[in-house]
């Protein structure tokens, strides 16, 4: 057997799980992370696997012996600080148990390379969506769903995750001037690949093959009804994901995907289809903000004052650019909104951390008093 450089590899140097899990993206780095987890657990019985889907607290887990049902061990549930630390689709995990003899038990989650995290609806904590993906296709249809401001939010989410975004504009056959939408996308997605496609006509689909490499994982993200499941079915060359017809009233498909699920394509690449997001509240994104709004950030460096808020300050290069037509007012409004949201959430996280610390100190003080009164 030879490695990527063509050098001969001794079978003794091959990790025992490489042959079986390699098609799922397993490599030497994952093997090292798993060995570390196994040593920490002090349990030679644990085995690696990849989460294919999570449904009501149970996981479809791909293992060297096939796909099995797995649940979270009591140890994992007890030790996790928040729900964000529990397995999600795409995670690599350490499990133990006997396949075919009941549910497997997931003992730990291997450190994630990438992770898409939004703010959990109605909460301060982050909610992981998928993990360990290489590319994220931001899917938007070329009809009434198209919204540049929403694309900016999706881009912020993906850049912060560590994965690489790709904009996929579906239903190009339904728009009289697809180039118009592409130009609008280019104005907000600097340096991000943009592909107008149509599953109905086949337009643009060949260009997507460049991202679908064996062992690599692509996640599809977007609103309900934009054609994610239709695109997944095309890639699988099978109707694995249920779809419904487009509504004539608004040219939108109807939401059918109910869970995030990983599929293996015939060529060895992997695709994660996801339900449409009704709400995308950002959890983190300070670094991603500079990537997504590079035009605004570049202008901001020319402002007279370093702490310029780009509202009414003298010498504001951003406001001058808007007045001169160099920067769209909509773009500045979107930048302000995203930055304000991130700042507000950071303040809430800080407040929550202080409250949690205060509660711990209070509990510790009570414990000390109780011990002293014995």
Short mmCIF file of C-alpha atoms in Angstrom, two decimals:
data_model
loop_
_atom_site.label_atom_id
_atom_site.label_comp_id
_atom_site.label_asym_id
_atom_site.label_seq_id
_atom_site.Cartn_x
_atom_site.Cartn_y
_atom_site.Cartn_z
CA UNK A 1 0.00 0.00 0.00
CA UNK A 2 1.29 3.49 -0.83
CA UNK A 3 0.65 6.91 0.71
CA UNK A 4 -0.16 10.09 -1.23
CA UNK A 5 3.50 10.58 -2.10
CA UNK A 6 3.73 7.08 -3.52
CA UNK A 7 5.96 5.79 -0.74
CA UNK A 8 5.55 2.22 0.39
CA UNK A 9 3.80 1.88 3.73
CA UNK A 10 4.34 -1.01 6.09
CA UNK A 11 1.07 -2.55 7.30
CA UNK A 12 2.38 -2.31 10.85
CA UNK A 13 2.29 1.49 10.56
CA UNK A 14 -1.34 1.61 9.42
CA UNK A 15 -3.83 2.48 12.14
CA UNK A 16 -6.18 -0.50 12.68
CA UNK A 17 -9.25 1.58 11.73
CA UNK A 18 -7.81 3.29 8.65
CA UNK A 19 -9.03 0.79 6.04
CA UNK A 20 -12.60 0.64 7.34
CA UNK A 21 -13.12 4.29 8.28
CA UNK A 22 -10.95 5.95 5.64
CA UNK A 23 -13.92 6.36 3.26
CA UNK A 24 -15.64 8.43 5.99
CA UNK A 25 -12.73 10.87 6.21
CA UNK A 26 -10.64 9.08 8.84
CA UNK A 27 -6.95 9.98 8.66
CA UNK A 28 -3.77 9.97 10.74
CA UNK A 29 -4.77 13.14 12.60
CA UNK A 30 -8.10 11.63 13.65
CA UNK A 31 -6.28 8.45 14.67
CA UNK A 32 -3.97 10.46 16.92
CA UNK A 33 -6.92 12.32 18.49
CA UNK A 34 -8.76 9.05 19.08
CA UNK A 35 -5.73 7.37 20.67
CA UNK A 36 -5.45 10.34 23.03
CA UNK A 37 -9.13 10.03 24.01
CA UNK A 38 -8.76 6.29 24.52
CA UNK A 39 -5.79 6.82 26.83
CA UNK A 40 -7.72 9.44 28.82
CA UNK A 41 -10.67 7.07 29.15
CA UNK A 42 -8.32 4.25 30.20
CA UNK A 43 -10.55 1.88 28.30
CA UNK A 44 -9.06 -0.27 25.56
CA UNK A 45 -12.56 -1.29 24.46
CA UNK A 46 -13.53 2.08 22.96
CA UNK A 47 -13.75 2.30 19.18
CA UNK A 48 -14.03 5.26 16.77
CA UNK A 49 -17.06 6.11 14.68
CA UNK A 50 -18.67 9.02 12.84
CA UNK A 51 -22.11 10.43 13.60
CA UNK A 52 -24.36 10.15 10.55
CA UNK A 53 -27.47 11.68 12.11
CA UNK A 54 -28.91 12.64 15.51
CA UNK A 55 -32.58 12.06 16.23
CA UNK A 56 -34.14 12.66 19.66
CA UNK A 57 -30.97 11.96 21.58
CA UNK A 58 -30.01 8.86 19.58
CA UNK A 59 -27.29 8.74 16.92
CA UNK A 60 -26.93 6.81 13.71
CA UNK A 61 -23.25 5.93 14.04
CA UNK A 62 -20.99 4.72 11.23
CA UNK A 63 -18.45 2.24 12.58
CA UNK A 64 -15.93 -0.18 11.10
CA UNK A 65 -18.64 -2.85 11.32
CA UNK A 66 -21.44 -0.83 9.74
CA UNK A 67 -24.06 1.68 10.87
CA UNK A 68 -25.42 1.19 14.40
CA UNK A 69 -27.70 3.00 16.81
CA UNK A 70 -25.91 4.74 19.69
CA UNK A 71 -26.89 6.77 22.73
CA UNK A 72 -24.93 9.13 24.98
CA UNK A 73 -23.29 7.42 27.93
CA UNK A 74 -24.12 8.66 31.42
CA UNK A 75 -20.51 9.78 31.76
CA UNK A 76 -20.70 11.90 28.61
CA UNK A 77 -24.04 13.46 29.56
CA UNK A 78 -22.79 14.22 33.08
CA UNK A 79 -19.44 15.71 32.07
CA UNK A 80 -20.63 17.97 29.26
CA UNK A 81 -20.77 21.62 30.30
CA UNK A 82 -23.56 22.41 27.84
CA UNK A 83 -25.54 20.80 25.06
CA UNK A 84 -23.03 22.26 22.62
CA UNK A 85 -20.55 19.58 23.74
CA UNK A 86 -22.82 16.66 22.79
CA UNK A 87 -22.41 14.88 19.44
CA UNK A 88 -23.83 16.39 16.25
CA UNK A 89 -23.90 15.14 12.68
CA UNK A 90 -20.35 14.92 11.32
CA UNK A 91 -18.67 14.41 14.69
CA UNK A 92 -16.06 11.72 15.27
CA UNK A 93 -16.64 9.96 18.58
CA UNK A 94 -15.29 7.21 20.81
CA UNK A 95 -17.86 4.52 21.61
CA UNK A 96 -18.03 1.18 23.33
CA UNK A 97 -20.42 -1.74 23.27
CA UNK A 98 -21.13 -4.76 21.12
CA UNK A 99 -22.71 -4.10 17.70
CA UNK A 100 -25.80 -6.23 17.32
CA UNK A 101 -26.27 -6.54 21.08
CA UNK A 102 -28.21 -3.38 21.82
CA UNK A 103 -27.36 0.30 21.59
CA UNK A 104 -23.77 1.43 21.57
CA UNK A 105 -22.66 4.02 24.12
CA UNK A 106 -20.85 7.17 22.98
CA UNK A 107 -18.20 7.99 25.58
CA UNK A 108 -16.56 11.12 24.18
CA UNK A 109 -16.46 13.51 21.22
CA UNK A 110 -13.15 13.99 19.44
CA UNK A 111 -12.00 17.63 19.13
CA UNK A 112 -13.74 19.21 16.14
CA UNK A 113 -11.78 20.62 13.21
CA UNK A 114 -14.67 22.80 12.11
CA UNK A 115 -18.10 23.43 13.59
CA UNK A 116 -21.05 25.53 12.45
CA UNK A 117 -22.54 27.14 15.55
CA UNK A 118 -25.49 29.51 15.78
CA UNK A 119 -26.98 31.05 18.90
CA UNK A 120 -29.60 28.69 20.25
CA UNK A 121 -33.11 30.16 19.76
CA UNK A 122 -34.24 31.87 22.96
CA UNK A 123 -30.94 31.19 24.76
CA UNK A 124 -27.42 32.54 25.16
CA UNK A 125 -25.60 29.26 24.50
CA UNK A 126 -24.32 28.19 21.12
CA UNK A 127 -26.08 25.44 19.17
CA UNK A 128 -23.80 23.33 16.93
CA UNK A 129 -25.41 22.45 13.61
CA UNK A 130 -22.82 20.18 11.96
CA UNK A 131 -19.15 19.41 12.57
CA UNK A 132 -16.00 18.49 10.65
CA UNK A 133 -17.07 19.72 7.24
CA UNK A 134 -14.62 20.96 4.62
CA UNK A 135 -16.99 23.03 2.50
CA UNK A 136 -20.35 24.64 3.22
CA UNK A 137 -22.60 25.27 0.26
CA UNK A 138 -24.77 28.27 1.06
CA UNK A 139 -27.84 27.45 -0.98
CA UNK A 140 -30.23 30.19 -2.08
CA UNK A 141 -32.74 30.04 -4.90
CA UNK A 142 -32.95 32.66 -7.63
CA UNK A 143 -36.53 33.59 -6.83
CA UNK A 144 -38.20 35.44 -4.00
CA UNK A 145 -35.98 33.70 -1.46
CA UNK A 146 -32.93 35.70 -2.60
CA UNK A 147 -31.73 38.06 0.12
CA UNK A 148 -28.20 39.56 0.15
CA UNK A 149 -28.42 40.43 3.87
CA UNK A 150 -29.20 36.81 4.73
CA UNK A 151 -26.23 35.66 2.65
CA UNK A 152 -23.99 37.98 4.67
CA UNK A 153 -25.16 36.31 7.88
CA UNK A 154 -24.57 32.83 6.48
CA UNK A 155 -21.08 33.84 5.35
CA UNK A 156 -20.29 35.14 8.83
CA UNK A 157 -21.42 31.83 10.32
CA UNK A 158 -19.30 29.75 7.94
CA UNK A 159 -16.10 31.78 8.09
CA UNK A 160 -16.24 31.66 11.89
CA UNK A 161 -16.63 27.86 11.78
CA UNK A 162 -13.29 27.26 10.07
CA UNK A 163 -14.91 25.69 7.00
CA UNK A 164 -14.88 27.30 3.54
CA UNK A 165 -18.06 28.75 2.03
CA UNK A 166 -19.38 28.31 -1.49
CA UNK A 167 -22.48 30.16 -2.74
CA UNK A 168 -24.84 27.93 -4.74
CA UNK A 169 -27.69 29.79 -6.46
CA UNK A 170 -30.35 27.24 -7.36
CA UNK A 171 -33.31 27.36 -9.76
CA UNK A 172 -31.39 29.45 -12.29
CA UNK A 173 -33.91 28.32 -14.89
CA UNK A 174 -36.68 30.23 -13.08
CA UNK A 175 -35.00 33.65 -13.23
CA UNK A 176 -35.10 35.79 -16.38
CA UNK A 177 -31.64 37.27 -15.67
CA UNK A 178 -29.46 34.97 -13.51
CA UNK A 179 -26.42 37.19 -14.07
CA UNK A 180 -28.15 39.95 -12.10
CA UNK A 181 -28.36 37.73 -9.00
CA UNK A 182 -24.78 36.55 -9.46
CA UNK A 183 -23.58 40.17 -9.54
CA UNK A 184 -25.49 40.92 -6.34
CA UNK A 185 -23.93 37.87 -4.68
CA UNK A 186 -20.45 38.90 -5.82
CA UNK A 187 -20.98 42.30 -4.18
CA UNK A 188 -21.30 40.69 -0.73
CA UNK A 189 -19.29 37.44 -1.04
CA UNK A 190 -15.77 38.70 -1.72
CA UNK A 191 -13.50 35.92 -2.94
CA UNK A 192 -16.14 33.24 -2.33
CA UNK A 193 -16.92 30.92 -5.27
CA UNK A 194 -20.42 31.50 -6.68
CA UNK A 195 -22.24 28.93 -8.81
CA UNK A 196 -25.64 29.44 -10.47
CA UNK A 197 -27.19 26.01 -11.02
CA UNK A 198 -30.38 24.29 -12.09
CA UNK A 199 -31.12 20.66 -11.32
CA UNK A 200 -33.93 20.75 -13.88
CA UNK A 201 -31.68 21.76 -16.81
CA UNK A 202 -28.31 20.60 -15.47
CA UNK A 203 -26.85 24.09 -15.73
CA UNK A 204 -23.75 24.65 -13.59
CA UNK A 205 -23.84 21.27 -11.84
CA UNK A 206 -20.54 20.05 -13.30
CA UNK A 207 -18.70 22.91 -11.57
CA UNK A 208 -19.74 21.57 -8.16
CA UNK A 209 -17.78 18.36 -8.73
CA UNK A 210 -14.55 20.17 -7.78
CA UNK A 211 -15.66 20.23 -4.13
CA UNK A 212 -16.83 16.62 -4.02
CA UNK A 213 -13.57 14.80 -3.40
CA UNK A 214 -13.30 11.34 -1.79
CA UNK A 215 -13.10 11.63 2.00
CA UNK A 216 -14.19 15.29 1.99
CA UNK A 217 -17.46 16.50 3.54
CA UNK A 218 -19.78 19.17 2.16
CA UNK A 219 -22.69 20.59 4.17
CA UNK A 220 -25.70 22.23 2.53
CA UNK A 221 -27.10 25.22 4.41
CA UNK A 222 -29.97 27.53 3.56
CA UNK A 223 -33.59 28.45 4.07
CA UNK A 224 -36.49 26.05 3.65
CA UNK A 225 -37.54 25.25 0.12
CA UNK A 226 -34.46 26.48 -1.73
CA UNK A 227 -33.65 23.08 -3.24
CA UNK A 228 -31.11 21.55 -0.83
CA UNK A 229 -32.77 18.12 -0.80
CA UNK A 230 -33.34 18.21 -4.56
CA UNK A 231 -29.64 18.92 -5.03
CA UNK A 232 -28.75 16.14 -2.56
CA UNK A 233 -30.90 13.65 -4.48
CA UNK A 234 -29.18 14.66 -7.72
CA UNK A 235 -25.74 14.11 -6.19
CA UNK A 236 -26.81 10.73 -4.79
CA UNK A 237 -28.48 9.83 -8.08
CA UNK A 238 -31.40 8.59 -5.98
CA UNK A 239 -34.50 9.96 -4.24
CA UNK A 240 -33.15 9.57 -0.70
CA UNK A 241 -34.49 12.91 0.54
CA UNK A 242 -38.21 13.66 0.27
CA UNK A 243 -39.12 16.81 -1.65
CA UNK A 244 -42.35 18.63 -2.42
CA UNK A 245 -43.39 20.67 -5.42
CA UNK A 246 -42.72 24.38 -5.68
CA UNK A 247 -45.62 26.62 -4.61
CA UNK A 248 -46.85 28.78 -7.44
CA UNK A 249 -47.62 31.65 -5.03
CA UNK A 250 -44.00 32.36 -4.09
CA UNK A 251 -41.95 29.90 -6.20
CA UNK A 252 -40.61 28.25 -3.05
CA UNK A 253 -40.31 24.56 -2.37
CA UNK A 254 -41.81 23.24 0.83
CA UNK A 255 -39.66 22.19 3.78
CA UNK A 256 -39.28 18.40 4.05
CA UNK A 257 -35.89 17.62 5.65
CA UNK A 258 -36.33 17.15 9.41
CA UNK A 259 -32.82 16.20 10.58
CA UNK A 260 -29.21 16.77 9.60
CA UNK A 261 -27.98 13.65 7.87
CA UNK A 262 -24.69 12.63 6.27
CA UNK A 263 -24.75 10.74 2.97
CA UNK A 264 -21.91 9.08 1.08
CA UNK A 265 -21.84 9.82 -2.63
CA UNK A 266 -20.91 7.18 -5.22
CA UNK A 267 -17.49 8.83 -5.74
CA UNK A 268 -16.60 8.69 -2.02
CA UNK A 269 -17.38 12.29 -1.09
CA UNK A 270 -19.88 13.02 1.70
CA UNK A 271 -22.79 15.45 1.81
CA UNK A 272 -24.75 16.62 4.86
CA UNK A 273 -28.27 17.78 4.06
CA UNK A 274 -29.80 20.05 6.69
CA UNK A 275 -33.31 21.34 7.47
CA UNK A 276 -34.04 24.90 6.44
CA UNK A 277 -33.07 27.47 9.06
CA UNK A 278 -35.98 29.64 10.17
CA UNK A 279 -33.71 31.64 12.47
CA UNK A 280 -30.02 32.37 12.18
CA UNK A 281 -28.87 34.25 15.26
CA UNK A 282 -25.10 34.59 15.24
CA UNK A 283 -23.16 33.25 18.22
CA UNK A 284 -19.63 34.39 17.41
CA UNK A 285 -18.06 36.14 14.46
CA UNK A 286 -15.64 38.94 15.30
CA UNK A 287 -12.92 37.51 13.06
CA UNK A 288 -15.38 36.48 10.36
CA UNK A 289 -16.77 40.01 10.28
CA UNK A 290 -13.50 41.25 8.79
CA UNK A 291 -13.75 38.60 6.07
CA UNK A 292 -17.42 39.08 5.20
CA UNK A 293 -17.39 42.89 5.36
CA UNK A 294 -13.87 43.41 4.06
CA UNK A 295 -14.97 46.48 2.07
CA UNK A 296 -16.38 48.22 5.15
CA UNK A 297 -13.43 47.22 7.33
CA UNK A 298 -10.96 48.56 4.75
CA UNK A 299 -12.77 51.89 4.68
CA UNK A 300 -12.94 51.98 8.49
CA UNK A 301 -9.14 51.92 8.69
CA UNK A 302 -9.12 55.32 6.96
CA UNK A 303 -11.40 56.97 9.51
CA UNK A 304 -9.95 59.87 11.50
CA UNK A 305 -10.82 58.23 14.82
CA UNK A 306 -9.89 54.63 15.63
CA UNK A 307 -13.10 54.14 17.64
CA UNK A 308 -15.31 55.59 14.90
CA UNK A 309 -18.80 54.05 14.92
CA UNK A 310 -19.59 55.29 11.40
CA UNK A 311 -22.69 57.18 12.48
CA UNK A 312 -22.02 60.93 12.49
CA UNK A 313 -18.35 61.31 13.38
CA UNK A 314 -16.26 63.83 11.41
CA UNK A 315 -13.66 62.34 9.12
CA UNK A 316 -15.53 59.03 8.77
CA UNK A 317 -14.31 57.36 5.59
CA UNK A 318 -17.20 54.90 5.67
CA UNK A 319 -19.87 57.62 5.63
CA UNK A 320 -17.94 59.48 2.94
CA UNK A 321 -17.95 56.31 0.82
CA UNK A 322 -21.73 55.99 1.22
CA UNK A 323 -22.25 59.65 0.30
CA UNK A 324 -20.03 59.25 -2.75
CA UNK A 325 -21.73 56.07 -3.96
CA UNK A 326 -18.68 53.88 -3.32
CA UNK A 327 -20.49 51.88 -0.60
CA UNK A 328 -24.19 50.99 -0.60
CA UNK A 329 -26.25 52.19 2.35
CA UNK A 330 -27.78 48.70 2.60
CA UNK A 331 -24.31 47.24 3.01
CA UNK A 332 -23.46 49.62 5.86
CA UNK A 333 -26.82 48.95 7.55
CA UNK A 334 -26.18 45.21 7.39
CA UNK A 335 -22.68 45.66 8.81
CA UNK A 336 -24.02 47.71 11.71
CA UNK A 337 -26.75 45.17 12.43
CA UNK A 338 -24.42 42.17 12.48
CA UNK A 339 -21.77 43.96 14.56
CA UNK A 340 -24.38 45.17 17.06
CA UNK A 341 -25.80 41.66 17.38
CA UNK A 342 -22.37 40.14 18.01
CA UNK A 343 -21.53 42.81 20.59
CA UNK A 344 -24.83 42.31 22.38
CA UNK A 345 -24.36 38.56 22.51
CA UNK A 346 -20.81 38.97 23.81
CA UNK A 347 -22.19 41.14 26.62
CA UNK A 348 -24.82 38.49 27.45
CA UNK A 349 -22.17 35.76 27.52
CA UNK A 350 -20.03 37.85 29.87
CA UNK A 351 -23.03 38.49 32.13
CA UNK A 352 -23.96 34.81 32.12
CA UNK A 353 -20.38 33.89 33.02
CA UNK A 354 -20.38 36.31 35.95
CA UNK A 355 -23.69 34.97 37.23
CA UNK A 356 -22.47 31.37 36.96
CA UNK A 357 -19.26 32.25 38.79
CA UNK A 358 -21.25 34.01 41.52
CA UNK A 359 -23.48 30.95 41.94
CA UNK A 360 -20.43 28.68 42.22
CA UNK A 361 -18.86 30.96 44.82
CA UNK A 362 -22.13 31.03 46.76
CA UNK A 363 -22.40 27.24 46.70
CA UNK A 364 -18.76 26.88 47.77
CA UNK A 365 -19.30 29.32 50.66
CA UNK A 366 -22.32 27.34 51.85
CA UNK A 367 -20.31 24.12 51.66
CA UNK A 368 -17.52 25.64 53.76
CA UNK A 369 -19.99 26.97 56.35
CA UNK A 370 -21.76 23.62 56.60
CA UNK A 371 -18.42 21.87 57.08
CA UNK A 372 -17.33 24.38 59.75
CA UNK A 373 -20.58 23.92 61.71
CA UNK A 374 -20.17 20.18 62.03
#
